[in-house]
Short mmCIF file of C-alpha atoms in Angstrom, two decimals:
data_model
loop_
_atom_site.label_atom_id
_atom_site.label_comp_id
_atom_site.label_asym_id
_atom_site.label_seq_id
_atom_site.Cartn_x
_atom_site.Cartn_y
_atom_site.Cartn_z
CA UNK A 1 75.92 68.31 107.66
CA UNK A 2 72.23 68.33 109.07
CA UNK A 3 69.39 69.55 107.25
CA UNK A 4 67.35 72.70 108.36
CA UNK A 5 63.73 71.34 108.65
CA UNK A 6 61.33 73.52 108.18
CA UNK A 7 58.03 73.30 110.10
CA UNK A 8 55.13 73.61 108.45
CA UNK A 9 51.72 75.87 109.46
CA UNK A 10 49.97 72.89 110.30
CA UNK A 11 52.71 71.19 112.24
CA UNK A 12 53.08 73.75 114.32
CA UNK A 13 49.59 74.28 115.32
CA UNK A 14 49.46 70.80 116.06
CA UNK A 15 52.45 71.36 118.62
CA UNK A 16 51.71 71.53 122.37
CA UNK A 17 53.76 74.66 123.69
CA UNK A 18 53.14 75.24 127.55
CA UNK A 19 52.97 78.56 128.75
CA UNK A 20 55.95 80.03 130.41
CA UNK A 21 54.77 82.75 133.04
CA UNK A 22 56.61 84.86 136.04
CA UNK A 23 54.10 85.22 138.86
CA UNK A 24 55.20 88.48 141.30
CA UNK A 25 53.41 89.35 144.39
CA UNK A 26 54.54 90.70 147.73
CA UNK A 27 54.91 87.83 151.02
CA UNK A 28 51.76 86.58 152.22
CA UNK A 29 49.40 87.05 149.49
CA UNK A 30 49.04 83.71 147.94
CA UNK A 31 51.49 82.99 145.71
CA UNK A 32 52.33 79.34 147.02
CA UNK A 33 48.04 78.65 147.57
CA UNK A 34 48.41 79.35 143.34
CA UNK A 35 49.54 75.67 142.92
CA UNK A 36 45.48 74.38 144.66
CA UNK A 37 44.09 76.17 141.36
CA UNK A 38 46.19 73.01 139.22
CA UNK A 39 45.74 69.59 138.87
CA UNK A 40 48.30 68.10 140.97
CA UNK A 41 48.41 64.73 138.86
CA UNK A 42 50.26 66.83 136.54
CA UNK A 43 52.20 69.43 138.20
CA UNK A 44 55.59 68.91 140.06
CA UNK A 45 56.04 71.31 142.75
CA UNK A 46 59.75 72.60 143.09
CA UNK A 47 60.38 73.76 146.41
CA UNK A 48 63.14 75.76 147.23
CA UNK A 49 61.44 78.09 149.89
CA UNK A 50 60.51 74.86 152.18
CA UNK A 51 57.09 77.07 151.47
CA UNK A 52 54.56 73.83 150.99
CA UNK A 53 52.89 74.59 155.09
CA UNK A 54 50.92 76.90 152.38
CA UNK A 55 49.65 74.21 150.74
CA UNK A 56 48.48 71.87 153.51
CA UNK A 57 49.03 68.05 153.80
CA UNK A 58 45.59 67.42 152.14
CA UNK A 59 46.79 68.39 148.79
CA UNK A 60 48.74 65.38 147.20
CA UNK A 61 51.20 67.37 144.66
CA UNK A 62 54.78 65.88 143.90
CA UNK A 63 57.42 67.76 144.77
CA UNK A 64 61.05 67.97 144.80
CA UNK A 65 63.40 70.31 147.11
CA UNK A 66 66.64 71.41 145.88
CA UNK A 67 68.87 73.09 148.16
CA UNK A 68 72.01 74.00 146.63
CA UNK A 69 73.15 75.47 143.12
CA UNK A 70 74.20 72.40 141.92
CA UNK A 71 71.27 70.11 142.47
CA UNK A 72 68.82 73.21 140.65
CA UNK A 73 71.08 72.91 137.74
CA UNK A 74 71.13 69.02 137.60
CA UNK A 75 67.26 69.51 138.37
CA UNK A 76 67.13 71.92 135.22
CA UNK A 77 68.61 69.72 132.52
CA UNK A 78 66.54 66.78 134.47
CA UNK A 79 63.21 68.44 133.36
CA UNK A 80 64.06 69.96 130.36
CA UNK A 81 66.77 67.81 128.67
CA UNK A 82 70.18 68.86 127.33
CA UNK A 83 71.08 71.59 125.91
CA UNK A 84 71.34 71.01 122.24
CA UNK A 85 73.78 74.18 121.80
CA UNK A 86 75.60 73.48 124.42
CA UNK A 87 79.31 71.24 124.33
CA UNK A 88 79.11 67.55 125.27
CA UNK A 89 81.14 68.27 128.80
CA UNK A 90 79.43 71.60 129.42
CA UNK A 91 76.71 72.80 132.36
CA UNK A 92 73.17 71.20 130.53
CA UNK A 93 75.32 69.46 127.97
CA UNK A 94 74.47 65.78 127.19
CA UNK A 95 77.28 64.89 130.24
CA UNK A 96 74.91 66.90 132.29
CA UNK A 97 72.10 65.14 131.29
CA UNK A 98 73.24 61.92 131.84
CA UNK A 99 74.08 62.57 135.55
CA UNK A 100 71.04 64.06 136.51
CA UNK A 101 69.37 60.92 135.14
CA UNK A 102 71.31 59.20 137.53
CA UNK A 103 70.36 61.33 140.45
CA UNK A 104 67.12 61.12 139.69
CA UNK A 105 66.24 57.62 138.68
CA UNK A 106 63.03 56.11 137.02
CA UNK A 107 60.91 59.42 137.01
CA UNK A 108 58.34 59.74 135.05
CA UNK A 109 57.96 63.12 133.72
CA UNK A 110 55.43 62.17 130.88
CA UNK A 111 52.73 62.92 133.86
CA UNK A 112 53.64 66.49 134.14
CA UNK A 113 51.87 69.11 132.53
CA UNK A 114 53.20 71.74 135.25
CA UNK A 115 56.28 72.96 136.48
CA UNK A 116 56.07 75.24 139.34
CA UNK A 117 58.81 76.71 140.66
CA UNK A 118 58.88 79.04 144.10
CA UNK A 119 61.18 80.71 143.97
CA UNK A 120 63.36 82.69 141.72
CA UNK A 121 64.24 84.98 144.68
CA UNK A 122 65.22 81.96 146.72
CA UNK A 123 66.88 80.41 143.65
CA UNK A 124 69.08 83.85 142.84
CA UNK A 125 70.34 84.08 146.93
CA UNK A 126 71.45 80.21 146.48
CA UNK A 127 73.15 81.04 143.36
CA UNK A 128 74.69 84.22 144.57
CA UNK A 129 76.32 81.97 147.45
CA UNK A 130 77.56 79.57 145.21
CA UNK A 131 79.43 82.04 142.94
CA UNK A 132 80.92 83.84 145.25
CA UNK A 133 82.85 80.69 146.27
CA UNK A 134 83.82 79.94 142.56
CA UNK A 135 87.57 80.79 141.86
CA UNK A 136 86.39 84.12 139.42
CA UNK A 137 85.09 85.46 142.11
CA UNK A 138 88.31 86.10 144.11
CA UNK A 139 91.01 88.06 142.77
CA UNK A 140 94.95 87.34 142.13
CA UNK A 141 95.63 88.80 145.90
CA UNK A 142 92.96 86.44 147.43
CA UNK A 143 90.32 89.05 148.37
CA UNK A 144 86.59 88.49 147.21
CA UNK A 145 86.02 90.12 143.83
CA UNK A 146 81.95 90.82 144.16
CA UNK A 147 81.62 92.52 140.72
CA UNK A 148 82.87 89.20 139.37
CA UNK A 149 80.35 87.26 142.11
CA UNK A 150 77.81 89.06 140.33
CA UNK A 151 78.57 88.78 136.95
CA UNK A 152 78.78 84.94 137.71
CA UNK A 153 75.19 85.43 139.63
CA UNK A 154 73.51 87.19 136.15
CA UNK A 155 75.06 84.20 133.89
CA UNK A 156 74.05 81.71 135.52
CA UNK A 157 70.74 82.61 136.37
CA UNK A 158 69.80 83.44 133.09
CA UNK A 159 70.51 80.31 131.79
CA UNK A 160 69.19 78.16 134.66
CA UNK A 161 65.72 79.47 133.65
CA UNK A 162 66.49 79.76 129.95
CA UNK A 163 66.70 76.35 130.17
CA UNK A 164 63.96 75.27 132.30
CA UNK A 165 61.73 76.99 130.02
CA UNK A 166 62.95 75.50 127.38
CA UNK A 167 60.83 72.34 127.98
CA UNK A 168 58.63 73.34 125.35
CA UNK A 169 55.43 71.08 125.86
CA UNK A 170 55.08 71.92 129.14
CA UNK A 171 53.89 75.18 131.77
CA UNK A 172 56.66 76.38 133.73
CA UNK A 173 55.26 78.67 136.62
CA UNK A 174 58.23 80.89 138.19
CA UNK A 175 57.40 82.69 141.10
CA UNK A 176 58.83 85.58 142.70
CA UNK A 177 58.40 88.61 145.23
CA UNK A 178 57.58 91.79 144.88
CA UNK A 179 59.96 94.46 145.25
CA UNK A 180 58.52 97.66 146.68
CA UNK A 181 60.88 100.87 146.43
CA UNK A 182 60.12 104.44 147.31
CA UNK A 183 62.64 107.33 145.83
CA UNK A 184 63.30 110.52 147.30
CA UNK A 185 60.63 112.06 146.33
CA UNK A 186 58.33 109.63 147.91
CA UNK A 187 57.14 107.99 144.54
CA UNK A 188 57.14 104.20 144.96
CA UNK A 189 57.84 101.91 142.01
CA UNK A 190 57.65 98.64 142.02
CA UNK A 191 60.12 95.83 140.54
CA UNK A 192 61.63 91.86 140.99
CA UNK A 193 63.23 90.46 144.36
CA UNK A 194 66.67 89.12 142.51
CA UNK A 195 69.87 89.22 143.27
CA UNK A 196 71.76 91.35 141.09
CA UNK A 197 70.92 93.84 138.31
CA UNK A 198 71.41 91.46 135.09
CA UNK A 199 69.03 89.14 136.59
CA UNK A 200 66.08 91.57 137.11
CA UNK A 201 66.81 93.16 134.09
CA UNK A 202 67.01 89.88 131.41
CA UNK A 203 64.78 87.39 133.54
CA UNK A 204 61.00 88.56 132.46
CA UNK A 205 62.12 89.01 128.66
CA UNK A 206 62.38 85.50 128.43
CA UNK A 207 59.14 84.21 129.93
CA UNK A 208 55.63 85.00 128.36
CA UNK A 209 53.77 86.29 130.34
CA UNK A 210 54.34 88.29 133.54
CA UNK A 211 51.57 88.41 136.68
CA UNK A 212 51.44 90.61 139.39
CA UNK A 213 49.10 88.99 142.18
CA UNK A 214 48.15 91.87 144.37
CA UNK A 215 45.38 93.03 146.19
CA UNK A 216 42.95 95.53 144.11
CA UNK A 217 39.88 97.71 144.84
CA UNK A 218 36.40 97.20 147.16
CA UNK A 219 33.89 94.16 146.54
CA UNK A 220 30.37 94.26 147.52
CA UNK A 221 31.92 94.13 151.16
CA UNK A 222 34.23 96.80 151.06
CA UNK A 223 37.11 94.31 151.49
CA UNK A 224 39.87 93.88 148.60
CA UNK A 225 40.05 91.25 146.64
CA UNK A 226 42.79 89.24 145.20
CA UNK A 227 43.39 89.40 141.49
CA UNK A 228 45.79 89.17 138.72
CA UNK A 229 47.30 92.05 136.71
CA UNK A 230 48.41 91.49 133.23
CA UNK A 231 48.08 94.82 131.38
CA UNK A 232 52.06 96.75 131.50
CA UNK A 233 49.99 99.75 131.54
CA UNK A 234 48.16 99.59 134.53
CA UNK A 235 47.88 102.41 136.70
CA UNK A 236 50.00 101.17 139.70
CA UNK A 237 52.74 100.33 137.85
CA UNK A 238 53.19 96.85 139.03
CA UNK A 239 55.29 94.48 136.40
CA UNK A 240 53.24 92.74 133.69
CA UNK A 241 53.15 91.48 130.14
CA UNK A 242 51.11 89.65 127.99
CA UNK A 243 52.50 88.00 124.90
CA UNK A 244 49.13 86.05 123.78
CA UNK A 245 46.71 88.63 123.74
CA UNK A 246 44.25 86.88 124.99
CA UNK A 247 44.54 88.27 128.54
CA UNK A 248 42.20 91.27 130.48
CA UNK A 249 44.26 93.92 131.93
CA UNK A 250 43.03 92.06 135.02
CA UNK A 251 42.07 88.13 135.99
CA UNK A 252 41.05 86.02 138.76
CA UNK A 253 44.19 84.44 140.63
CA UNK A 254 43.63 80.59 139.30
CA UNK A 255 46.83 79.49 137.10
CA UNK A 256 44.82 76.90 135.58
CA UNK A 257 42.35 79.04 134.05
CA UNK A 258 44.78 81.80 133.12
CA UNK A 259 46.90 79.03 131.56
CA UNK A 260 43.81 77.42 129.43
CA UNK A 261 42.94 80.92 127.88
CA UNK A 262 46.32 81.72 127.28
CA UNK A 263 46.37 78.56 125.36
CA UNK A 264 42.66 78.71 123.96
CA UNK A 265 42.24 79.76 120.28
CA UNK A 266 41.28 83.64 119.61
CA UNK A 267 37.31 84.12 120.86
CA UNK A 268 37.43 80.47 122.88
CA UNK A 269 37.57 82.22 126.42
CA UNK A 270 34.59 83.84 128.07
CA UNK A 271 35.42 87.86 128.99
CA UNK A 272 36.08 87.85 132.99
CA UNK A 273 34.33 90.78 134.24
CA UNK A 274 35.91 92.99 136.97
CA UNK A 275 32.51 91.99 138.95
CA UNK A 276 33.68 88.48 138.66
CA UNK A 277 36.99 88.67 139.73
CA UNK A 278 36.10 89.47 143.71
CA UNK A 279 35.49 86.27 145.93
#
């Protein structure tokens, strides 16, 4: 029987733990450009949106392009090991493991600091086409169950970034869009591009932090500027949460520095001003 270790004060703060952040924002307004604010000698660039024309051929960042359920769940347990709670035989299990090591051969992910994935939305449609092929998903007549499709859908989504962000020493960077909604009474809220309700729901509980990148006020040209929004309470109602602390209710749309004063020690970061944040 194994042996509970306990890990001391100092251990821990001794510990690298990356930070693990959902990045929302409507089409168009920069989402993808996010990844020319990180070093890309350490950051791997998943691609499921076929989105890197943003990004330019100038900007050398590895990348890797899975297009089908299957290869992002091999790619998950690539980059984030097996699943220690799950069954030798089982989805992220060590059998898992192994064959994605085959797949993906001799990389070295000891040079990544960075995980960024764009996107979840794209991710959830590929998954939602993949269950509703699975055998659960049609019922004892034959004819497509979707409640069951979508039941499948929430599982598996869940866990597919449960266990991405499980690799613990490093940032993993989710992106996804913006969903804009307007009731009947003309109020408009705002919420997370997924398919399926357990998705939207569960997803940003599990991450850190939570970003909406939107456009805000008037600089000194009358033009809006770009920014992030971190504070749940804000005014427009956009999603957002900050589990460190250490962020303004709003900061300037550069994942590196938001991810070194997440990670900085209380009073290491320098107060961004809201007459900063415009450029």
């Amino acid at each position: 029987m194994g042996t509970l270790k306990i890990i001391s004060a100092s251990e821990r703060a001794k510990q690298r733990n990356g930070v693990k952040a959902l990045i929302v924002g409507q089409a168009g307004i920069g989402k993808t450009s996010l990844l020319k604010t990180l070093d890309p000698e350490t950051t791997l660039f998943m691609d499921l949106e076929a989105g890197d024309l943003a990004l330019g051929n100038e900007f050398p960042v590895d990348q890797v392009s899975p297009g089908t359920w299957q290869e992002c769940r091999d790619l998950a347990v690539f980059l984030a090991g097996p699943d220690p709670q799950a069954a030798k035989k089982d989805v992220y299990g060590e059998d898992h493991y192994e064959h994605a090591l085959k797949e993906y051969g001799e990389t070295d992910l000891g040079k990544y600091e960075t995980y960024f994935l764009d996107s979840l939305t794209v991710a959830s449609r590929i998954c939602l086409r993949w269950a509703q092929q699975q055998p659960e998903s049609v019922n004892a007549k034959g004819v497509p169950d979707m409640r069951s499709a979508y039941g499948l859908l929430g599982r598996e989504m869940i866990r597919f970034v449960t266990q991405l962000q499980s690799a613990r020493s490093k940032n993993v960077i989710f992106v996804c869009l913006l969903q804009e909604m307007t009731d009947e009474f003309k109020r408009v809220t705002y919420g997370y591009q997924l398919e399926g309700g357990k998705s939207k729901q569960e997803i940003p509980g599990i991450v850190d932090e939570v970003i909406t990148m939107c456009v805000q006020g008037k600089d000194a040209n009358n033009a809006g500027y770009r920014a992030f929004v971190t504070d749940p309470m804000n005014r427009e109602g956009f999603p957002a949460k900050d589990r460190s602390g250490r962020l303004d209710p709003m900061e300037q749309p550069d994942l590196g520095l938001l991810i070194k004063k997440v990670l900085s020690s209380p009073g290491d970061g320098t107060p961004i001003t809201s007459e900063e944040i415009p450029f």
